[in-house]
Amino acid sequence: MTRILVSEVGPRDGLQSIKQVMPLEAKKAWIAAEAAAGVQEIEVGSFVPPALLPQMADTAELVAFARTLPGLNVVALVPNAKGAARAVEAGVHGMSIPFSMSETHSIRNVRKDHPAMLAEIRAVAEIASAGGVHFAVGLSTAFGCTLEGAVSEDAVVHLAEAAAEAGAQEFSLSDTTGYADPAQVRRLIRKVRGAVGDMLTSLHLHNTRGLGLANALAGLDEGITTLDASLGGLGGCPYAPGASGNLVTEDLVLMLNAMGLDTGINLEKLLEVRTILRDALPDEPLYGFTPDAGPMLDYNERIAK
Amino acid sequence: MTRILVSEVGPRDGLQSIKQVMPLEAKKAWIAAEAAAGVQEIEVGSFVPPALLPQMADTAELVAFARTLPGLNVVALVPNAKGAARAVEAGVHGMSIPFSMSETHSIRNVRKDHPAMLAEIRAVAEIASAGGVHFAVGLSTAFGCTLEGAVSEDAVVHLAEAAAEAGAQEFSLSDTTGYADPAQVRRLIRKVRGAVGDMLTSLHLHNTRGLGLANALAGLDEGITTLDASLGGLGGCPYAPGASGNLVTEDLVLMLNAMGLDTGINLEKLLEVRTILRDALPDEPLYGFTPDAGPMLDYNERIAK
């Protein structure tokens, strides 16, 4: 059975676009309940300046809490070296920096052009290495950008290569804006693999145009083993207009489990975690087909019949 | 460029589960507008007894109208030989009979067990052959049944073989109940192809659990060239509880066009057709991500960059 890591990014990517600040205790309950349902990696927050994103001000406390949960890989997003130092101090297992393939988006989002980002990646890599922390780079807007339009696939390959040279240990291709299609997912994975090989392990997909699961399938076909998703499809990128809608964790797990892939996640328990979100964020819409549609047929029953 | 036939089944599968009868003129406008948007095949209705489904009472008139639209392949569903005779008389290009792989569903739906259905298929094949009409068999509940649970894949293979022997010219695998997953889609296509070869061309998918487009992608990978879909995701099967939600034509076309596959369909024009449905059926929810999310990046621009 192929093992697939579903990485829950809701506490970071989901919450960062939501105005209402989720109380620390509710975040803890959410993280603990997902871990109890079998989720093995959670991005608990991001080490951005609290003044910029008050929602993420408690990330260090969440890291400390999540580290007490057995078997959970605790990761956080860092925008720069300053954030990376805070992440290491807080005790993360891993951290990732978003590196926007669209230079326009990068400048708009973090006020850094590509050379400045590569310098930042080198600095973060040194901090990660010194702290014994895993360091991944998320190649964001890799499938297109609402500001720049199409993004050159060759440019993505070259930037991934440069980031590897700067010290990245792992890569994710990120469909920040919901522009990816399955043919492009396959093409870009092959191209980027040609440059950085098996360091490309992960996809961060949005479901803006309903293609999230089809894109995930395309990634699995190309050997992707980590898929990001957000419980209830919470959130998106506040800096890319119209880029709402993370891949829904529940629907992704339904698909993977139905395909006989090993996620280690109990879907019924995962569905129960939605009540924590609903209670803490009553004004936020929750997405997903799985809660209404009822369970799938059991994979083993299906194979046996 | 690979040519993919998107077969619009909304006027049949969409409307059959809706109480409000859509006026004939609105149905004509819908069909004409889809044909003008580039849709090349439409299932305009079904030749069931009008007393059973008043919504389908005007199917013969719709066939006559649709036949006047240049380049459109006009198909209809027939439940039995009596319906087939009416379909041929009305002038369809092709007709299809649903053959439920779950015998319980077949008995509940059309009061026929498998041997009785095979006899009916033989009778319909003779009528089709005499009338010079193309004849397809839809292998319904092929991926599971809400009444029986898992459906034996070997049984599907044997029943397809028997239907081919009885005179079927073409096959569709139908996920009547929304239970299909991409791994199963691939597995079952390969198995059924082993028995009936290239006569299996088509998938009829529902989006009950959000896996519709991922399942479509799995089918494309296995060489499927026809995909059924319903504008706005209208409808489902009234006899299979919980089996709502056809694949949304707009989202399917968005995915196929984005992948550089040749559907011949203009997505912007297709989206405009939704207003016909909204005006004629104000109480029916319309589904789809495409209308809200805005257009994809252009395929050619993407490849060129």
PDB file of N, CA and C in Angstrom, chain A residues 143-145 148-154 178-184 186-187 207-211 213-215 217-218 221 242 251 254-255 258-259 289-290 293-299 301-303 305, chain B residues 143-145 148-154 178-184 186-187 207-211 213-215 217-218 221 242 251 254-255 258-259 289-290 293-297 299 301-303 305:
ATOM      1  N   PHE A 143       1.777  27.673 -11.201  1.00  0.00           N
ATOM      2  CA  PHE A 143       0.887  27.288 -12.303  1.00  0.00           C
ATOM      3  C   PHE A 143       0.219  28.495 -12.964  1.00  0.00           C
ATOM      4  N   GLY A 144       0.636  29.674 -12.548  1.00  0.00           N
ATOM      5  CA  GLY A 144       0.027  30.872 -13.097  1.00  0.00           C
ATOM      6  C   GLY A 144      -0.254  31.852 -11.977  1.00  0.00           C
ATOM      7  N   CYS A 145      -0.460  33.087 -12.347  1.00  0.00           N
ATOM      8  CA  CYS A 145      -0.590  34.166 -11.362  1.00  0.00           C
ATOM      9  C   CYS A 145      -1.702  35.097 -11.807  1.00  0.00           C
ATOM     10  N   GLU A 148       0.343  38.261 -13.099  1.00  0.00           N
ATOM     11  CA  GLU A 148       1.201  38.138 -14.283  1.00  0.00           C
ATOM     12  C   GLU A 148       0.596  37.290 -15.395  1.00  0.00           C
ATOM     13  N   GLY A 149      -0.426  36.513 -15.081  1.00  0.00           N
ATOM     14  CA  GLY A 149      -0.952  35.568 -16.068  1.00  0.00           C
ATOM     15  C   GLY A 149      -0.124  34.299 -16.079  1.00  0.00           C
ATOM     16  N   ALA A 150       0.137  33.778 -17.273  1.00  0.00           N
ATOM     17  CA  ALA A 150       0.901  32.536 -17.377  1.00  0.00           C
ATOM     18  C   ALA A 150       2.309  32.733 -16.823  1.00  0.00           C
ATOM     19  N   VAL A 151       2.818  31.705 -16.168  1.00  0.00           N
ATOM     20  CA  VAL A 151       4.171  31.725 -15.616  1.00  0.00           C
ATOM     21  C   VAL A 151       5.005  30.735 -16.425  1.00  0.00           C
ATOM     22  N   SER A 152       6.183  31.167 -16.831  1.00  0.00           N
ATOM     23  CA  SER A 152       7.040  30.322 -17.667  1.00  0.00           C
ATOM     24  C   SER A 152       7.469  29.069 -16.906  1.00  0.00           C
ATOM     25  N   GLU A 153       7.231  27.899 -17.504  1.00  0.00           N
ATOM     26  CA  GLU A 153       7.606  26.644 -16.847  1.00  0.00           C
ATOM     27  C   GLU A 153       9.131  26.524 -16.760  1.00  0.00           C
ATOM     28  N   ASP A 154       9.814  27.025 -17.753  1.00  0.00           N
ATOM     29  CA  ASP A 154      11.276  26.992 -17.710  1.00  0.00           C
ATOM     30  C   ASP A 154      11.801  27.857 -16.565  1.00  0.00           C
ATOM     31  N   GLY A 178      -5.204  28.830  -8.163  1.00  0.00           N
ATOM     32  CA  GLY A 178      -6.240  27.951  -8.709  1.00  0.00           C
ATOM     33  C   GLY A 178      -6.234  27.846 -10.219  1.00  0.00           C
ATOM     34  N   TYR A 179      -5.069  28.012 -10.826  1.00  0.00           N
ATOM     35  CA  TYR A 179      -4.976  27.957 -12.288  1.00  0.00           C
ATOM     36  C   TYR A 179      -4.501  26.602 -12.826  1.00  0.00           C
ATOM     37  N   ALA A 180      -4.087  25.710 -11.946  1.00  0.00           N
ATOM     38  CA  ALA A 180      -3.491  24.455 -12.425  1.00  0.00           C
ATOM     39  C   ALA A 180      -4.529  23.571 -13.109  1.00  0.00           C
ATOM     40  N   ASP A 181      -4.088  22.864 -14.141  1.00  0.00           N
ATOM     41  CA  ASP A 181      -4.912  21.800 -14.721  1.00  0.00           C
ATOM     42  C   ASP A 181      -4.076  20.523 -14.713  1.00  0.00           C
ATOM     43  N   PRO A 182      -4.718  19.358 -14.820  1.00  0.00           N
ATOM     44  CA  PRO A 182      -3.979  18.102 -14.638  1.00  0.00           C
ATOM     45  C   PRO A 182      -2.836  17.893 -15.629  1.00  0.00           C
ATOM     46  N   ALA A 183      -3.002  18.333 -16.863  1.00  0.00           N
ATOM     47  CA  ALA A 183      -1.926  18.150 -17.844  1.00  0.00           C
ATOM     48  C   ALA A 183      -0.715  18.987 -17.441  1.00  0.00           C
ATOM     49  N   GLN A 184      -0.981  20.196 -16.987  1.00  0.00           N
ATOM     50  CA  GLN A 184       0.096  21.096 -16.550  1.00  0.00           C
ATOM     51  C   GLN A 184       0.783  20.555 -15.295  1.00  0.00           C
ATOM     52  N   ARG A 186       1.189  17.472 -14.444  1.00  0.00           N
ATOM     53  CA  ARG A 186       2.104  16.399 -14.850  1.00  0.00           C
ATOM     54  C   ARG A 186       3.352  16.951 -15.531  1.00  0.00           C
ATOM     55  N   ARG A 187       3.131  17.896 -16.460  1.00  0.00           N
ATOM     56  CA  ARG A 187       4.229  18.467 -17.225  1.00  0.00           C
ATOM     57  C   ARG A 187       5.232  19.161 -16.298  1.00  0.00           C
ATOM     58  N   ASN A 207      -8.783  24.768  -4.866  1.00  0.00           N
ATOM     59  CA  ASN A 207      -9.916  24.180  -5.572  1.00  0.00           C
ATOM     60  C   ASN A 207     -10.782  25.244  -6.236  1.00  0.00           C
ATOM     61  N   THR A 208     -10.152  26.374  -6.549  1.00  0.00           N
ATOM     62  CA  THR A 208     -10.856  27.544  -7.061  1.00  0.00           C
ATOM     63  C   THR A 208     -11.787  27.212  -8.231  1.00  0.00           C
ATOM     64  N   ARG A 209     -11.323  26.372  -9.139  1.00  0.00           N
ATOM     65  CA  ARG A 209     -12.122  26.014 -10.317  1.00  0.00           C
ATOM     66  C   ARG A 209     -12.581  24.556 -10.285  1.00  0.00           C
ATOM     67  N   GLY A 210     -12.567  23.958  -9.094  1.00  0.00           N
ATOM     68  CA  GLY A 210     -13.094  22.604  -8.939  1.00  0.00           C
ATOM     69  C   GLY A 210     -12.163  21.501  -9.415  1.00  0.00           C
ATOM     70  N   LEU A 211     -10.931  21.871  -9.802  1.00  0.00           N
ATOM     71  CA  LEU A 211     -10.008  20.875 -10.355  1.00  0.00           C
ATOM     72  C   LEU A 211      -9.046  20.307  -9.310  1.00  0.00           C
ATOM     73  N   LEU A 213      -9.052  17.984  -6.901  1.00  0.00           N
ATOM     74  CA  LEU A 213      -8.832  16.537  -6.767  1.00  0.00           C
ATOM     75  C   LEU A 213      -8.279  15.927  -8.053  1.00  0.00           C
ATOM     76  N   ALA A 214      -8.707  16.439  -9.202  1.00  0.00           N
ATOM     77  CA  ALA A 214      -8.147  15.951 -10.471  1.00  0.00           C
ATOM     78  C   ALA A 214      -6.657  16.285 -10.536  1.00  0.00           C
ATOM     79  N   ASN A 215      -6.280  17.477 -10.074  1.00  0.00           N
ATOM     80  CA  ASN A 215      -4.872  17.852 -10.032  1.00  0.00           C
ATOM     81  C   ASN A 215      -4.091  16.989  -9.041  1.00  0.00           C
ATOM     82  N   LEU A 217      -4.801  13.913  -8.287  1.00  0.00           N
ATOM     83  CA  LEU A 217      -4.644  12.616  -8.960  1.00  0.00           C
ATOM     84  C   LEU A 217      -3.489  12.661  -9.957  1.00  0.00           C
ATOM     85  N   ALA A 218      -3.417  13.752 -10.710  1.00  0.00           N
ATOM     86  CA  ALA A 218      -2.324  13.903 -11.670  1.00  0.00           C
ATOM     87  C   ALA A 218      -0.974  13.886 -10.945  1.00  0.00           C
ATOM     88  N   ASP A 221      -0.045  10.373  -9.818  1.00  0.00           N
ATOM     89  CA  ASP A 221       0.447   9.602 -10.965  1.00  0.00           C
ATOM     90  C   ASP A 221       1.917   9.864 -11.231  1.00  0.00           C
ATOM     91  N   GLY A 242      -9.099  36.573  -5.761  1.00  0.00           N
ATOM     92  CA  GLY A 242      -9.879  35.478  -6.348  1.00  0.00           C
ATOM     93  C   GLY A 242      -9.292  34.103  -6.109  1.00  0.00           C
ATOM     94  N   ASP A 251     -12.485  15.702   1.559  1.00  0.00           N
ATOM     95  CA  ASP A 251     -12.705  15.130   0.221  1.00  0.00           C
ATOM     96  C   ASP A 251     -11.441  14.441  -0.286  1.00  0.00           C
ATOM     97  N   LEU A 254     -11.157  11.179   1.529  1.00  0.00           N
ATOM     98  CA  LEU A 254     -12.142  10.255   0.950  1.00  0.00           C
ATOM     99  C   LEU A 254     -11.597   9.631  -0.322  1.00  0.00           C
ATOM    100  N   MET A 255     -11.056  10.460  -1.205  1.00  0.00           N
ATOM    101  CA  MET A 255     -10.553   9.937  -2.475  1.00  0.00           C
ATOM    102  C   MET A 255      -9.378   8.993  -2.271  1.00  0.00           C
ATOM    103  N   ALA A 258     -10.434   5.752  -0.637  1.00  0.00           N
ATOM    104  CA  ALA A 258     -11.220   4.947  -1.583  1.00  0.00           C
ATOM    105  C   ALA A 258     -10.319   4.285  -2.612  1.00  0.00           C
ATOM    106  N   MET A 259      -9.217   4.952  -2.960  1.00  0.00           N
ATOM    107  CA  MET A 259      -8.292   4.393  -3.948  1.00  0.00           C
ATOM    108  C   MET A 259      -7.390   3.319  -3.351  1.00  0.00           C
ATOM    109  N   PHE A 289     -17.776  17.960  -0.273  1.00  0.00           N
ATOM    110  CA  PHE A 289     -18.893  17.106  -0.667  1.00  0.00           C
ATOM    111  C   PHE A 289     -19.118  15.983   0.347  1.00  0.00           C
ATOM    112  N   THR A 290     -18.029  15.526   0.955  1.00  0.00           N
ATOM    113  CA  THR A 290     -18.063  14.336   1.802  1.00  0.00           C
ATOM    114  C   THR A 290     -19.069  14.411   2.951  1.00  0.00           C
ATOM    115  N   ALA A 293     -22.595  13.766   1.448  1.00  0.00           N
ATOM    116  CA  ALA A 293     -22.828  12.649   0.526  1.00  0.00           C
ATOM    117  C   ALA A 293     -22.827  11.299   1.204  1.00  0.00           C
ATOM    118  N   GLY A 294     -22.337  11.229   2.418  1.00  0.00           N
ATOM    119  CA  GLY A 294     -22.282   9.933   3.077  1.00  0.00           C
ATOM    120  C   GLY A 294     -21.063   9.151   2.644  1.00  0.00           C
ATOM    121  N   PRO A 295     -20.798   8.056   3.363  1.00  0.00           N
ATOM    122  CA  PRO A 295     -19.545   7.328   3.158  1.00  0.00           C
ATOM    123  C   PRO A 295     -19.468   6.627   1.805  1.00  0.00           C
ATOM    124  N   MET A 296     -18.253   6.357   1.386  1.00  0.00           N
ATOM    125  CA  MET A 296     -18.006   5.543   0.199  1.00  0.00           C
ATOM    126  C   MET A 296     -18.180   4.079   0.580  1.00  0.00           C
ATOM    127  N   LEU A 297     -18.187   3.224  -0.428  1.00  0.00           N
ATOM    128  CA  LEU A 297     -18.133   1.796  -0.167  1.00  0.00           C
ATOM    129  C   LEU A 297     -16.733   1.462   0.333  1.00  0.00           C
ATOM    130  N   ASP A 298     -16.630   0.454   1.147  1.00  0.00           N
ATOM    131  CA  ASP A 298     -15.341   0.058   1.701  1.00  0.00           C
ATOM    132  C   ASP A 298     -14.434  -0.509   0.612  1.00  0.00           C
ATOM    133  N   TYR A 299     -13.183  -0.032   0.610  1.00  0.00           N
ATOM    134  CA  TYR A 299     -12.234  -0.458  -0.427  1.00  0.00           C
ATOM    135  C   TYR A 299     -12.055  -1.968  -0.441  1.00  0.00           C
ATOM    136  N   GLU A 301     -14.013  -4.360   0.720  1.00  0.00           N
ATOM    137  CA  GLU A 301     -15.248  -5.039   0.301  1.00  0.00           C
ATOM    138  C   GLU A 301     -15.340  -5.022  -1.231  1.00  0.00           C
ATOM    139  N   ARG A 302     -14.962  -3.873  -1.797  1.00  0.00           N
ATOM    140  CA  ARG A 302     -15.036  -3.668  -3.228  1.00  0.00           C
ATOM    141  C   ARG A 302     -14.095  -4.621  -3.979  1.00  0.00           C
ATOM    142  N   ILE A 303     -12.879  -4.705  -3.474  1.00  0.00           N
ATOM    143  CA  ILE A 303     -11.853  -5.531  -4.112  1.00  0.00           C
ATOM    144  C   ILE A 303     -12.222  -7.009  -3.988  1.00  0.00           C
ATOM    145  N   LYS A 305     -15.182  -8.425  -3.750  1.00  0.00           N
ATOM    146  CA  LYS A 305     -16.437  -8.894  -4.362  1.00  0.00           C
ATOM    147  C   LYS A 305     -16.250  -9.364  -5.803  1.00  0.00           C
TER     148      LYS A 305
ATOM    149  N   PHE B 143     -20.188   1.013 -10.608  1.00  0.00           N
ATOM    150  CA  PHE B 143     -19.164   1.271  -9.595  1.00  0.00           C
ATOM    151  C   PHE B 143     -19.675   1.067  -8.173  1.00  0.00           C
ATOM    152  N   GLY B 144     -20.896   0.544  -8.066  1.00  0.00           N
ATOM    153  CA  GLY B 144     -21.480   0.353  -6.748  1.00  0.00           C
ATOM    154  C   GLY B 144     -22.918   0.817  -6.772  1.00  0.00           C
ATOM    155  N   CYS B 145     -23.666   0.371  -5.799  1.00  0.00           N
ATOM    156  CA  CYS B 145     -25.114   0.610  -5.779  1.00  0.00           C
ATOM    157  C   CYS B 145     -25.531   0.944  -4.359  1.00  0.00           C
ATOM    158  N   GLU B 148     -27.348  -2.379  -3.194  1.00  0.00           N
ATOM    159  CA  GLU B 148     -26.580  -3.625  -3.048  1.00  0.00           C
ATOM    160  C   GLU B 148     -25.202  -3.422  -2.445  1.00  0.00           C
ATOM    161  N   GLY B 149     -24.723  -2.202  -2.411  1.00  0.00           N
ATOM    162  CA  GLY B 149     -23.348  -1.948  -1.970  1.00  0.00           C
ATOM    163  C   GLY B 149     -22.383  -2.190  -3.106  1.00  0.00           C
ATOM    164  N   ALA B 150     -21.255  -2.830  -2.802  1.00  0.00           N
ATOM    165  CA  ALA B 150     -20.242  -3.080  -3.821  1.00  0.00           C
ATOM    166  C   ALA B 150     -20.822  -3.979  -4.912  1.00  0.00           C
ATOM    167  N   VAL B 151     -20.420  -3.702  -6.153  1.00  0.00           N
ATOM    168  CA  VAL B 151     -20.851  -4.498  -7.306  1.00  0.00           C
ATOM    169  C   VAL B 151     -19.616  -5.250  -7.816  1.00  0.00           C
ATOM    170  N   SER B 152     -19.775  -6.532  -8.056  1.00  0.00           N
ATOM    171  CA  SER B 152     -18.637  -7.348  -8.490  1.00  0.00           C
ATOM    172  C   SER B 152     -18.125  -6.880  -9.850  1.00  0.00           C
ATOM    173  N   GLU B 153     -16.826  -6.600  -9.933  1.00  0.00           N
ATOM    174  CA  GLU B 153     -16.242  -6.147 -11.198  1.00  0.00           C
ATOM    175  C   GLU B 153     -16.276  -7.268 -12.242  1.00  0.00           C
ATOM    176  N   ASP B 154     -16.105  -8.482 -11.791  1.00  0.00           N
ATOM    177  CA  ASP B 154     -16.189  -9.618 -12.723  1.00  0.00           C
ATOM    178  C   ASP B 154     -17.597  -9.729 -13.305  1.00  0.00           C
ATOM    179  N   GLY B 178     -22.579   7.690  -7.652  1.00  0.00           N
ATOM    180  CA  GLY B 178     -21.496   8.528  -7.136  1.00  0.00           C
ATOM    181  C   GLY B 178     -20.492   7.790  -6.265  1.00  0.00           C
ATOM    182  N   TYR B 179     -20.319   6.505  -6.515  1.00  0.00           N
ATOM    183  CA  TYR B 179     -19.380   5.707  -5.706  1.00  0.00           C
ATOM    184  C   TYR B 179     -18.011   5.519  -6.358  1.00  0.00           C
ATOM    185  N   ALA B 180     -17.862   5.929  -7.590  1.00  0.00           N
ATOM    186  CA  ALA B 180     -16.602   5.640  -8.295  1.00  0.00           C
ATOM    187  C   ALA B 180     -15.431   6.407  -7.695  1.00  0.00           C
ATOM    188  N   ASP B 181     -14.266   5.775  -7.686  1.00  0.00           N
ATOM    189  CA  ASP B 181     -13.028   6.484  -7.384  1.00  0.00           C
ATOM    190  C   ASP B 181     -12.067   6.256  -8.552  1.00  0.00           C
ATOM    191  N   PRO B 182     -11.048   7.113  -8.680  1.00  0.00           N
ATOM    192  CA  PRO B 182     -10.193   7.035  -9.873  1.00  0.00           C
ATOM    193  C   PRO B 182      -9.493   5.687 -10.070  1.00  0.00           C
ATOM    194  N   ALA B 183      -9.080   5.060  -8.990  1.00  0.00           N
ATOM    195  CA  ALA B 183      -8.397   3.762  -9.137  1.00  0.00           C
ATOM    196  C   ALA B 183      -9.372   2.728  -9.693  1.00  0.00           C
ATOM    197  N   GLN B 184     -10.601   2.757  -9.193  1.00  0.00           N
ATOM    198  CA  GLN B 184     -11.632   1.824  -9.654  1.00  0.00           C
ATOM    199  C   GLN B 184     -12.001   2.098 -11.110  1.00  0.00           C
ATOM    200  N   ARG B 186     -10.095   3.247 -13.453  1.00  0.00           N
ATOM    201  CA  ARG B 186      -9.036   2.672 -14.295  1.00  0.00           C
ATOM    202  C   ARG B 186      -9.134   1.153 -14.358  1.00  0.00           C
ATOM    203  N   ARG B 187      -9.303   0.546 -13.186  1.00  0.00           N
ATOM    204  CA  ARG B 187      -9.351  -0.913 -13.082  1.00  0.00           C
ATOM    205  C   ARG B 187     -10.509  -1.465 -13.905  1.00  0.00           C
ATOM    206  N   ASN B 207     -21.165  13.562  -9.553  1.00  0.00           N
ATOM    207  CA  ASN B 207     -20.206  14.300  -8.731  1.00  0.00           C
ATOM    208  C   ASN B 207     -20.616  14.288  -7.263  1.00  0.00           C
ATOM    209  N   THR B 208     -21.341  13.261  -6.881  1.00  0.00           N
ATOM    210  CA  THR B 208     -21.918  13.159  -5.540  1.00  0.00           C
ATOM    211  C   THR B 208     -20.905  13.421  -4.435  1.00  0.00           C
ATOM    212  N   ARG B 209     -19.701  12.867  -4.584  1.00  0.00           N
ATOM    213  CA  ARG B 209     -18.671  13.024  -3.553  1.00  0.00           C
ATOM    214  C   ARG B 209     -17.506  13.896  -4.034  1.00  0.00           C
ATOM    215  N   GLY B 210     -17.768  14.681  -5.082  1.00  0.00           N
ATOM    216  CA  GLY B 210     -16.755  15.639  -5.547  1.00  0.00           C
ATOM    217  C   GLY B 210     -15.639  15.029  -6.376  1.00  0.00           C
ATOM    218  N   LEU B 211     -15.759  13.734  -6.694  1.00  0.00           N
ATOM    219  CA  LEU B 211     -14.683  13.061  -7.424  1.00  0.00           C
ATOM    220  C   LEU B 211     -14.915  13.025  -8.929  1.00  0.00           C
ATOM    221  N   LEU B 213     -14.533  15.025 -11.591  1.00  0.00           N
ATOM    222  CA  LEU B 213     -13.484  15.404 -12.542  1.00  0.00           C
ATOM    223  C   LEU B 213     -12.248  14.520 -12.399  1.00  0.00           C
ATOM    224  N   ALA B 214     -11.938  14.101 -11.183  1.00  0.00           N
ATOM    225  CA  ALA B 214     -10.805  13.179 -10.990  1.00  0.00           C
ATOM    226  C   ALA B 214     -11.117  11.849 -11.689  1.00  0.00           C
ATOM    227  N   ASN B 215     -12.355  11.396 -11.585  1.00  0.00           N
ATOM    228  CA  ASN B 215     -12.752  10.158 -12.272  1.00  0.00           C
ATOM    229  C   ASN B 215     -12.711  10.337 -13.795  1.00  0.00           C
ATOM    230  N   LEU B 217     -10.683  12.321 -15.387  1.00  0.00           N
ATOM    231  CA  LEU B 217      -9.259  12.282 -15.732  1.00  0.00           C
ATOM    232  C   LEU B 217      -8.750  10.845 -15.797  1.00  0.00           C
ATOM    233  N   ALA B 218      -9.155  10.044 -14.821  1.00  0.00           N
ATOM    234  CA  ALA B 218      -8.755   8.625 -14.822  1.00  0.00           C
ATOM    235  C   ALA B 218      -9.246   7.938 -16.092  1.00  0.00           C
ATOM    236  N   ASP B 221      -7.187   8.940 -19.133  1.00  0.00           N
ATOM    237  CA  ASP B 221      -5.895   8.234 -19.119  1.00  0.00           C
ATOM    238  C   ASP B 221      -6.025   6.833 -19.720  1.00  0.00           C
ATOM    239  N   GLY B 242     -29.954   9.357  -2.845  1.00  0.00           N
ATOM    240  CA  GLY B 242     -28.688  10.045  -2.562  1.00  0.00           C
ATOM    241  C   GLY B 242     -27.777  10.184  -3.760  1.00  0.00           C
ATOM    242  N   ASP B 251     -17.672  22.809 -15.850  1.00  0.00           N
ATOM    243  CA  ASP B 251     -16.401  22.496 -15.185  1.00  0.00           C
ATOM    244  C   ASP B 251     -15.613  21.459 -15.993  1.00  0.00           C
ATOM    245  N   LEU B 254     -14.140  23.256 -18.933  1.00  0.00           N
ATOM    246  CA  LEU B 254     -13.008  24.057 -18.456  1.00  0.00           C
ATOM    247  C   LEU B 254     -11.766  23.184 -18.319  1.00  0.00           C
ATOM    248  N   MET B 255     -11.916  22.028 -17.687  1.00  0.00           N
ATOM    249  CA  MET B 255     -10.752  21.149 -17.473  1.00  0.00           C
ATOM    250  C   MET B 255     -10.194  20.638 -18.792  1.00  0.00           C
ATOM    251  N   ALA B 258      -8.554  23.400 -20.788  1.00  0.00           N
ATOM    252  CA  ALA B 258      -7.300  23.818 -20.140  1.00  0.00           C
ATOM    253  C   ALA B 258      -6.195  22.804 -20.391  1.00  0.00           C
ATOM    254  N   MET B 259      -6.558  21.540 -20.516  1.00  0.00           N
ATOM    255  CA  MET B 259      -5.577  20.484 -20.751  1.00  0.00           C
ATOM    256  C   MET B 259      -5.136  20.427 -22.213  1.00  0.00           C
ATOM    257  N   PHE B 289     -18.072  25.311 -10.373  1.00  0.00           N
ATOM    258  CA  PHE B 289     -17.093  26.284  -9.881  1.00  0.00           C
ATOM    259  C   PHE B 289     -16.816  27.364 -10.930  1.00  0.00           C
ATOM    260  N   THR B 290     -16.888  26.949 -12.203  1.00  0.00           N
ATOM    261  CA  THR B 290     -16.456  27.804 -13.301  1.00  0.00           C
ATOM    262  C   THR B 290     -17.153  29.163 -13.356  1.00  0.00           C
ATOM    263  N   ALA B 293     -15.547  31.426 -10.625  1.00  0.00           N
ATOM    264  CA  ALA B 293     -14.090  31.513 -10.481  1.00  0.00           C
ATOM    265  C   ALA B 293     -13.424  32.321 -11.576  1.00  0.00           C
ATOM    266  N   GLY B 294     -14.121  32.567 -12.653  1.00  0.00           N
ATOM    267  CA  GLY B 294     -13.501  33.302 -13.752  1.00  0.00           C
ATOM    268  C   GLY B 294     -12.680  32.384 -14.628  1.00  0.00           C
ATOM    269  N   PRO B 295     -12.256  32.902 -15.773  1.00  0.00           N
ATOM    270  CA  PRO B 295     -11.626  32.038 -16.780  1.00  0.00           C
ATOM    271  C   PRO B 295     -10.255  31.526 -16.358  1.00  0.00           C
ATOM    272  N   MET B 296      -9.849  30.445 -16.973  1.00  0.00           N
ATOM    273  CA  MET B 296      -8.495  29.919 -16.818  1.00  0.00           C
ATOM    274  C   MET B 296      -7.566  30.740 -17.692  1.00  0.00           C
ATOM    275  N   LEU B 297      -6.277  30.517 -17.500  1.00  0.00           N
ATOM    276  CA  LEU B 297      -5.307  31.092 -18.426  1.00  0.00           C
ATOM    277  C   LEU B 297      -5.424  30.346 -19.743  1.00  0.00           C
ATOM    278  N   TYR B 299      -4.566  28.181 -22.831  1.00  0.00           N
ATOM    279  CA  TYR B 299      -3.662  27.039 -22.988  1.00  0.00           C
ATOM    280  C   TYR B 299      -2.455  27.404 -23.852  1.00  0.00           C
ATOM    281  N   GLU B 301      -1.162  30.330 -24.582  1.00  0.00           N
ATOM    282  CA  GLU B 301      -0.302  31.324 -23.933  1.00  0.00           C
ATOM    283  C   GLU B 301       0.615  30.624 -22.930  1.00  0.00           C
ATOM    284  N   ARG B 302       0.027  29.641 -22.228  1.00  0.00           N
ATOM    285  CA  ARG B 302       0.736  28.904 -21.200  1.00  0.00           C
ATOM    286  C   ARG B 302       1.890  28.094 -21.791  1.00  0.00           C
ATOM    287  N   ILE B 303       1.588  27.425 -22.888  1.00  0.00           N
ATOM    288  CA  ILE B 303       2.578  26.571 -23.532  1.00  0.00           C
ATOM    289  C   ILE B 303       3.701  27.410 -24.135  1.00  0.00           C
ATOM    290  N   LYS B 305       4.840  30.353 -23.206  1.00  0.00           N
ATOM    291  CA  LYS B 305       5.639  31.188 -22.311  1.00  0.00           C
ATOM    292  C   LYS B 305       6.888  30.474 -21.772  1.00  0.00           C
TER     293      LYS B 305
END
